[in-house]
Coordinates of C-alpha atoms and ligand atoms in Angstrom, one line a residue:
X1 CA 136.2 238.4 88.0
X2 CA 138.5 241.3 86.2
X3 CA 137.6 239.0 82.7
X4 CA 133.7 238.9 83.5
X5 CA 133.2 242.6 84.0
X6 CA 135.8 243.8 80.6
X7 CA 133.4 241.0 78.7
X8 CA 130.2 242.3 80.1
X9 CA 131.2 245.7 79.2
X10 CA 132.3 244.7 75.5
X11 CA 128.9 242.7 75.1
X12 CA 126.9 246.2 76.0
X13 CA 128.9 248.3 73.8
X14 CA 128.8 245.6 70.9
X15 CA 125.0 244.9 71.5
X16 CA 124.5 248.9 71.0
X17 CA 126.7 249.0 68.1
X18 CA 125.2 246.1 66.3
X19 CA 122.2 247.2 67.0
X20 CA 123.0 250.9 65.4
X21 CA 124.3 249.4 62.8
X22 CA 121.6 247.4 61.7
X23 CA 118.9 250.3 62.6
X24 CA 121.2 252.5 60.2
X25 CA 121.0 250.1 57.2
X26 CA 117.1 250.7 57.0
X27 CA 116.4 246.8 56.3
X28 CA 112.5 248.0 55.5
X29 CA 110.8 250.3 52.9
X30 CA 108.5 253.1 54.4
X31 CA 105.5 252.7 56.7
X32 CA 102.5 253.1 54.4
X33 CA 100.1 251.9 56.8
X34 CA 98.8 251.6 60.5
X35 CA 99.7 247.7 60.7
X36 CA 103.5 248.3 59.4
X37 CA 103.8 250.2 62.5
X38 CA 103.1 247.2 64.9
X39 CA 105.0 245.3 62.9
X40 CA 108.0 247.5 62.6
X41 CA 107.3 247.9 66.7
X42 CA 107.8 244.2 67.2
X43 CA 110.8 243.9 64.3
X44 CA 112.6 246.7 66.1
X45 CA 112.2 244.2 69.3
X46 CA 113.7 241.4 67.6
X47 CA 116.5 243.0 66.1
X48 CA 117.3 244.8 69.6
X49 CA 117.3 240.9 71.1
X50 CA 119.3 239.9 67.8
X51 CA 121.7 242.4 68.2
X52 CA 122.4 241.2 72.1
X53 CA 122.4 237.4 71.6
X54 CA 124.9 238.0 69.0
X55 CA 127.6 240.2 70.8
X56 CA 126.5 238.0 73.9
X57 CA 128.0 234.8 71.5
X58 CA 131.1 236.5 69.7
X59 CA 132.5 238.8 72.0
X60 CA 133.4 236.0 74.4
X61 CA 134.6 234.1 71.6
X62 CA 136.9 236.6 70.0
X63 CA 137.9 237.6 73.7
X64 CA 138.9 234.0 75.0
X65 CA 140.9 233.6 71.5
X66 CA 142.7 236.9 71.6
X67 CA 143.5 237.0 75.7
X68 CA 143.8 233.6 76.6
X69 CA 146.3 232.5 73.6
X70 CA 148.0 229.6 74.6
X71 CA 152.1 230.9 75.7
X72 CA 154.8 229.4 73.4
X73 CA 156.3 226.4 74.9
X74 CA 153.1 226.0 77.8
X75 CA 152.2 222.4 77.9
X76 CA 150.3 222.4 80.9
X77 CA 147.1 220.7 80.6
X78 CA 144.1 222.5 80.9
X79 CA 141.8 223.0 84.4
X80 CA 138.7 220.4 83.9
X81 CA 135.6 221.7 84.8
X82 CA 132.7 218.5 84.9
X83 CA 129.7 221.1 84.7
X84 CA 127.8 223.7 86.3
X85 CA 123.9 223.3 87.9
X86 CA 123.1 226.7 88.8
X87 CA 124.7 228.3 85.5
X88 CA 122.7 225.3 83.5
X89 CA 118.9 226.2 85.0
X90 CA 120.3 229.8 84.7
X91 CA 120.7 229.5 80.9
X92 CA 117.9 227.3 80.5
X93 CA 115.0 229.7 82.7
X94 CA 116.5 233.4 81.3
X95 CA 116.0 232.2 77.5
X96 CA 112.6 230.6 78.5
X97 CA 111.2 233.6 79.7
X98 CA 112.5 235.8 77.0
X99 CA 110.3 233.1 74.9
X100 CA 107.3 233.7 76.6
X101 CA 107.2 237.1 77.0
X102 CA 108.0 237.4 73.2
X103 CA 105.2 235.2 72.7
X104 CA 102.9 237.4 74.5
X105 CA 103.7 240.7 72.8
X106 CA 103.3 238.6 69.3
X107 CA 100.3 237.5 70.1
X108 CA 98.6 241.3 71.1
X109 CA 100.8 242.4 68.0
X110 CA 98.7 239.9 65.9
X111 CA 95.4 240.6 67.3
X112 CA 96.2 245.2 66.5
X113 CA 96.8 243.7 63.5
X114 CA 94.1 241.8 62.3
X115 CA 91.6 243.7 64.1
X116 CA 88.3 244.9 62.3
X117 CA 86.7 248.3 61.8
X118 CA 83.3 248.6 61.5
X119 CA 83.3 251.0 58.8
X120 CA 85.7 249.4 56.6
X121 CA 85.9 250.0 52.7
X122 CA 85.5 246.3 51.5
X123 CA 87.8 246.0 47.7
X124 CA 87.1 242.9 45.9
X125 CA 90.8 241.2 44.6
X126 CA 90.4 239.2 42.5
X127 CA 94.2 237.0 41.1
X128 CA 94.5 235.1 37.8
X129 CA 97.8 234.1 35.7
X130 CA 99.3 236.9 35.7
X131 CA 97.0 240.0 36.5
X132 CA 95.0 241.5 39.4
X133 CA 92.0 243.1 39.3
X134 CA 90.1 245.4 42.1
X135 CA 86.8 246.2 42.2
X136 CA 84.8 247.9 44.8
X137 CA 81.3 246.8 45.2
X138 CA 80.5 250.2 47.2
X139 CA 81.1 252.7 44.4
X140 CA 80.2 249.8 41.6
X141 CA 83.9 250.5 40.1
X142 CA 86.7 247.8 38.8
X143 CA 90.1 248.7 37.9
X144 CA 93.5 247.1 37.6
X145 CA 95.0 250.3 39.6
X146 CA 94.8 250.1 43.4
X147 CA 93.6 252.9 44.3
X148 CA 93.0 254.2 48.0
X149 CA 91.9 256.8 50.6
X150 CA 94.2 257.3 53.1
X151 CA 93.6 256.9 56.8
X152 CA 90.4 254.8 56.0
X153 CA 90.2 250.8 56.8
X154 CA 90.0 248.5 54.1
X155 CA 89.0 245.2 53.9
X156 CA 90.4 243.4 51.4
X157 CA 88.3 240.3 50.1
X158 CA 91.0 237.5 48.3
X159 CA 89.7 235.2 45.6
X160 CA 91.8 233.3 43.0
X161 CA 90.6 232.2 40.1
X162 CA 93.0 229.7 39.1
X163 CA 96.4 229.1 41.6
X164 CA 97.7 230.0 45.0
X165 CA 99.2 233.3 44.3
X166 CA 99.6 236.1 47.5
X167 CA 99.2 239.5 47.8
X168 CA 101.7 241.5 48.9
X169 CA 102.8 245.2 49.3
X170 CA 105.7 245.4 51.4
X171 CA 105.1 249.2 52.7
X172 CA 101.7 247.9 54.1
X173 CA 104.2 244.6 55.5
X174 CA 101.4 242.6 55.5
X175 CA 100.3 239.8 53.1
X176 CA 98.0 237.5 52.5
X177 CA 97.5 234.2 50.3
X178 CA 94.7 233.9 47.6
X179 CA 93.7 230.4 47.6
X180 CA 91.5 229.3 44.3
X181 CA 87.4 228.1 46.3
X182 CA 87.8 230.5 49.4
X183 CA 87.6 233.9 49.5
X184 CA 90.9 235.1 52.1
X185 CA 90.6 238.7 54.3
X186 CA 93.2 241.2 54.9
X187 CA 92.7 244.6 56.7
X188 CA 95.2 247.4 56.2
X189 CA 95.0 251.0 57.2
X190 CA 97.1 253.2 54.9
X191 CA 98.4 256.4 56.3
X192 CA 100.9 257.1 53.9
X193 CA 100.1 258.5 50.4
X194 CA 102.2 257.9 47.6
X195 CA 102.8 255.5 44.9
X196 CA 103.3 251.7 45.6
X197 CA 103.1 247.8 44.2
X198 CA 101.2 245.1 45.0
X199 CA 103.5 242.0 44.1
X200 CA 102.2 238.4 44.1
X201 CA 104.7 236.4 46.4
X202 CA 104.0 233.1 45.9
X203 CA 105.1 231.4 42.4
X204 CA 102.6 230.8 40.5
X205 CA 103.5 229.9 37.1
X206 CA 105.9 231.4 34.3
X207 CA 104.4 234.7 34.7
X208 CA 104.5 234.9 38.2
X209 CA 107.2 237.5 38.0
X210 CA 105.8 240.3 36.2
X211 CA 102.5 239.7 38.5
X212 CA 102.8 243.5 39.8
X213 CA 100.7 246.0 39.3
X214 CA 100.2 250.2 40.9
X215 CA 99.2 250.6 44.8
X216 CA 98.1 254.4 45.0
X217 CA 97.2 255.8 48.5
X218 CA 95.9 259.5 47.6
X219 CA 93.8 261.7 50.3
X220 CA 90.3 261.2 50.3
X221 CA 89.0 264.4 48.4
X222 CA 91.2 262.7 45.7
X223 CA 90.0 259.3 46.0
X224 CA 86.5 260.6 46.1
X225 CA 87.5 262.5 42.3
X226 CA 89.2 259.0 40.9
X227 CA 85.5 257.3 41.9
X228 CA 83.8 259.8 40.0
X229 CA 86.0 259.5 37.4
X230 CA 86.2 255.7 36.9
X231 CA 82.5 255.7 37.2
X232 CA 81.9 258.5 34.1
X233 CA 84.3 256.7 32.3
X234 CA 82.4 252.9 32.6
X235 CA 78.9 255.0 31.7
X236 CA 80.8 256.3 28.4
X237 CA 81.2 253.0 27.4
X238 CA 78.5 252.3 25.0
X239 CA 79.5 250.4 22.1
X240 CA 80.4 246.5 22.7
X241 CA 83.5 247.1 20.9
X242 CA 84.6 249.7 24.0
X243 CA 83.3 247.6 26.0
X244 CA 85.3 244.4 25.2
X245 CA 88.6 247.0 25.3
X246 CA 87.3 247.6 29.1
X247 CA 87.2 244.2 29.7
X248 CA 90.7 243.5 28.4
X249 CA 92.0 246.5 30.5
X250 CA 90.0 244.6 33.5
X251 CA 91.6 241.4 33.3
X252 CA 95.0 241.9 32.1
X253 CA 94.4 239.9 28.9
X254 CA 97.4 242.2 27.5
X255 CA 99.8 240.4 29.7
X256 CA 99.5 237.4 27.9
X257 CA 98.6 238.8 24.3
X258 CA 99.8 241.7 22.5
X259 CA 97.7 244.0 20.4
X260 CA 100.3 245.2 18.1
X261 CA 101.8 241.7 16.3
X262 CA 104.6 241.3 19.1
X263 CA 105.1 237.3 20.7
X264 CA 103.8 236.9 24.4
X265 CA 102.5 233.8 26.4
X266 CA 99.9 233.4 24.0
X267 CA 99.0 234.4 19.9
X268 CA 99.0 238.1 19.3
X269 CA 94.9 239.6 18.7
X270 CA 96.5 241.5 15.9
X271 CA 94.6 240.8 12.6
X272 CA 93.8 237.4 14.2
X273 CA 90.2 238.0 13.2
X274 CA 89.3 236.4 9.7
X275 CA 92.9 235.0 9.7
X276 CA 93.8 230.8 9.2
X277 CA 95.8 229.8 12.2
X278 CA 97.5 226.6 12.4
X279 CA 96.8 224.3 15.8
X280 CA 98.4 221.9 17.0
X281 CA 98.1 218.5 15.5
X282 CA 98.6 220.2 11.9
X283 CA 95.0 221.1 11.4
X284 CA 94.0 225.4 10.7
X285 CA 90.9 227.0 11.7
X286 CA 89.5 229.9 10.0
X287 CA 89.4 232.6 13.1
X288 CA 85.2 233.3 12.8
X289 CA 83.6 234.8 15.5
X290 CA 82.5 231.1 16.5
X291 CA 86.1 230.4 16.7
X292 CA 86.8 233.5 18.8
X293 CA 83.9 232.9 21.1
X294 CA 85.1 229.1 21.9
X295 CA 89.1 230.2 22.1
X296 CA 87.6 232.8 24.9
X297 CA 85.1 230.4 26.2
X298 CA 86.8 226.7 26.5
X299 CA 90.4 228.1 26.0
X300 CA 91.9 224.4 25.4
X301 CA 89.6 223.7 23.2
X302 CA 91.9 224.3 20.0
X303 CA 95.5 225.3 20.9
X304 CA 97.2 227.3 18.4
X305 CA 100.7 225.9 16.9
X306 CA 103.9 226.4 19.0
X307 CA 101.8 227.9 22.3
X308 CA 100.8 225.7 25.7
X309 CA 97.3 225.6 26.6
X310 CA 98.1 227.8 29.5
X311 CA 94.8 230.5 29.2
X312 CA 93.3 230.6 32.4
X313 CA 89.3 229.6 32.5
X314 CA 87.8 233.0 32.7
X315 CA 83.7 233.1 33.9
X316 CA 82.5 235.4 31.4
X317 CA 79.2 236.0 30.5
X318 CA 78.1 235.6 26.7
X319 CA 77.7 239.1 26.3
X320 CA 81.1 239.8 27.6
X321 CA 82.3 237.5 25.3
X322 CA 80.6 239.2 22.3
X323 CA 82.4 242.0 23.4
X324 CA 85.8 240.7 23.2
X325 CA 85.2 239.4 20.1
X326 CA 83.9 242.7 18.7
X327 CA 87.3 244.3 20.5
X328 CA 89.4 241.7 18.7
X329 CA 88.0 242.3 15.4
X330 CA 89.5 245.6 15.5
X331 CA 92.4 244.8 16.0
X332 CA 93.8 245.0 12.7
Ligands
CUA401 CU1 100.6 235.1 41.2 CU2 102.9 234.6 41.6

């Protein structure tokens, strides 16, 4: 009996300490919005039942080793024990409860989580090899900055364009796939300004890694200013060559080609316009505006020498496309 109360007393004292110990090590970044509290609520749960089942296994262990040593020269078999029946529905109905009731708080966790607002902001995301892009519909605004107001709900509305790829900013702890024909939900609430990222976490290709782009929570007198802004500066935009630039910025085009002559995933835009470039299969096309229209248009149409035909199919409208190409032209 002397044994089972030392050993209950270690398992307490090693629970608390594990359990300080792994509440000290701050395993997650800061809480940047109302659902990273449940979830932080329910984590903190686990790790305290973590903690316990862990000390509850080694402390008995390292006990038994250390007190019950086996004396030098002791031969003496051991005492057989053929099983216990009210230790075994002991062990079996304890754990099973835990189960449940861990269930149960999951499962109202889930539903704070996911719960709707009726005056959500709804932001358009939009995910293509290797770039996001934000628009929202209310304020007629797109940008490849995430920008928003705290303490106001947001609806995000997911669509891929190409491949699986998930959003994820791991202050708001919840993410959310973006699966190419449906468009996916996630709600968040921030309530923490500051400056984050939204990575993709789902691989997605060879760019997949560099898939990250600015989360920015501001107060809403600022957001309000940024709206303003983003809107004066998409009504300045007047010739198609500014236009097409925009439209770049939009989609991320400059994660794939560079502007300035350096190498990327595909051919530079720099003097690309007017120029002979070789494709593969040995042929060259003079780069016209026809050419520029179709590489834009039906990107594995012609494939330039030494690149894969990896260009995402883009949905842009003809006059979109006459502003890239004005852009491009430019670029010299
Ligand atoms: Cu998109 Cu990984």
């Amino acid at each position: 009996m002397r044994h089972f109360v030392i050993v209950g007393v270690l398992v307490i004292a090693a629970s608390f300490l594990a359990y300080t110990g792994l509440a000290a090590a701050h395993l997650m970044p800061v809480e940047a919005s109302s659902q990273s509290l449940e979830i932080d609520w329910m984590w903190n749960l686990q790790l305290i039942g973590m903690s316990f089942l862990f000390s509850l296994i080694a402390v008995p262990i390292l006990y038994s080793l250390i007190v019950f040593k086996l004396k030098k020269g002791d031969t003496t078999d051991a005492k057989h024990i053929e099983g216990n029946t009210p230790l075994e529905i002991t062990w079996t109905v304890i754990p099973l409860f835990v189960v449940v009731i861990f269930a149960y708080l999951g499962a109202g966790n889930l539903a704070r989580t996911v719960r709707s607002s009726p005056d959500a902001m709804v932001v358009k995301v939009t995910a293509t090899q290797w770039s996001w892009k934000f628009s929202y519909p209310d304020y007629g605004v797109i940008s490849t900055e995430l920008y928003l107001p705290k303490g106001k709900p947001i609806l995000f509305k997911m669509e891929s364009t190409d491949v699986i790829h998930s959003f994820w900013v791991p202050e708001f702890r919840v993410k959310q796939d973006l699966v190419p024909g449906r468009v996916t939900e996630l709600r968040i609430t921030p309530i923490l300004d500051g400056n984050y990222k939204v990575r993709c976490s789902e691989l997605c290709g060879t760019g997949h890694y560099r898939m990250e782009q600015p989360v920015i929570v501001v107060d809403k007198a600022a957001f309000s200013a940024w709206v303003t802004d983003q809107q004066a500066k998409a009504a300045a935009l007047v010739t198609p060559e500014a236009k097409g630039e925009a439209l770049v910025a939009e989609n991320g085009c400059a994660a794939c080609h560079s502007i300035n002559g350096a190498a990327g995933v595909g051919p530079t835009w720099f003097g690309v316009a007017g120029s002979q470039v070789a494709l593969e299969g040995g042929t060259t096309v003079t780069a016209d505006d026809a050419y520029l229209t179709e590489s834009i248009k039906n990107p594995k149409a012609k494939v330039v020498k030494g690149f894969a035909p990896v260009m995402p199919q883009y949905s842009f409208t003809d006059e979109e496309i006459a502003n890239l190409v004005a852009y491009i032209k430019t670029l010299k």
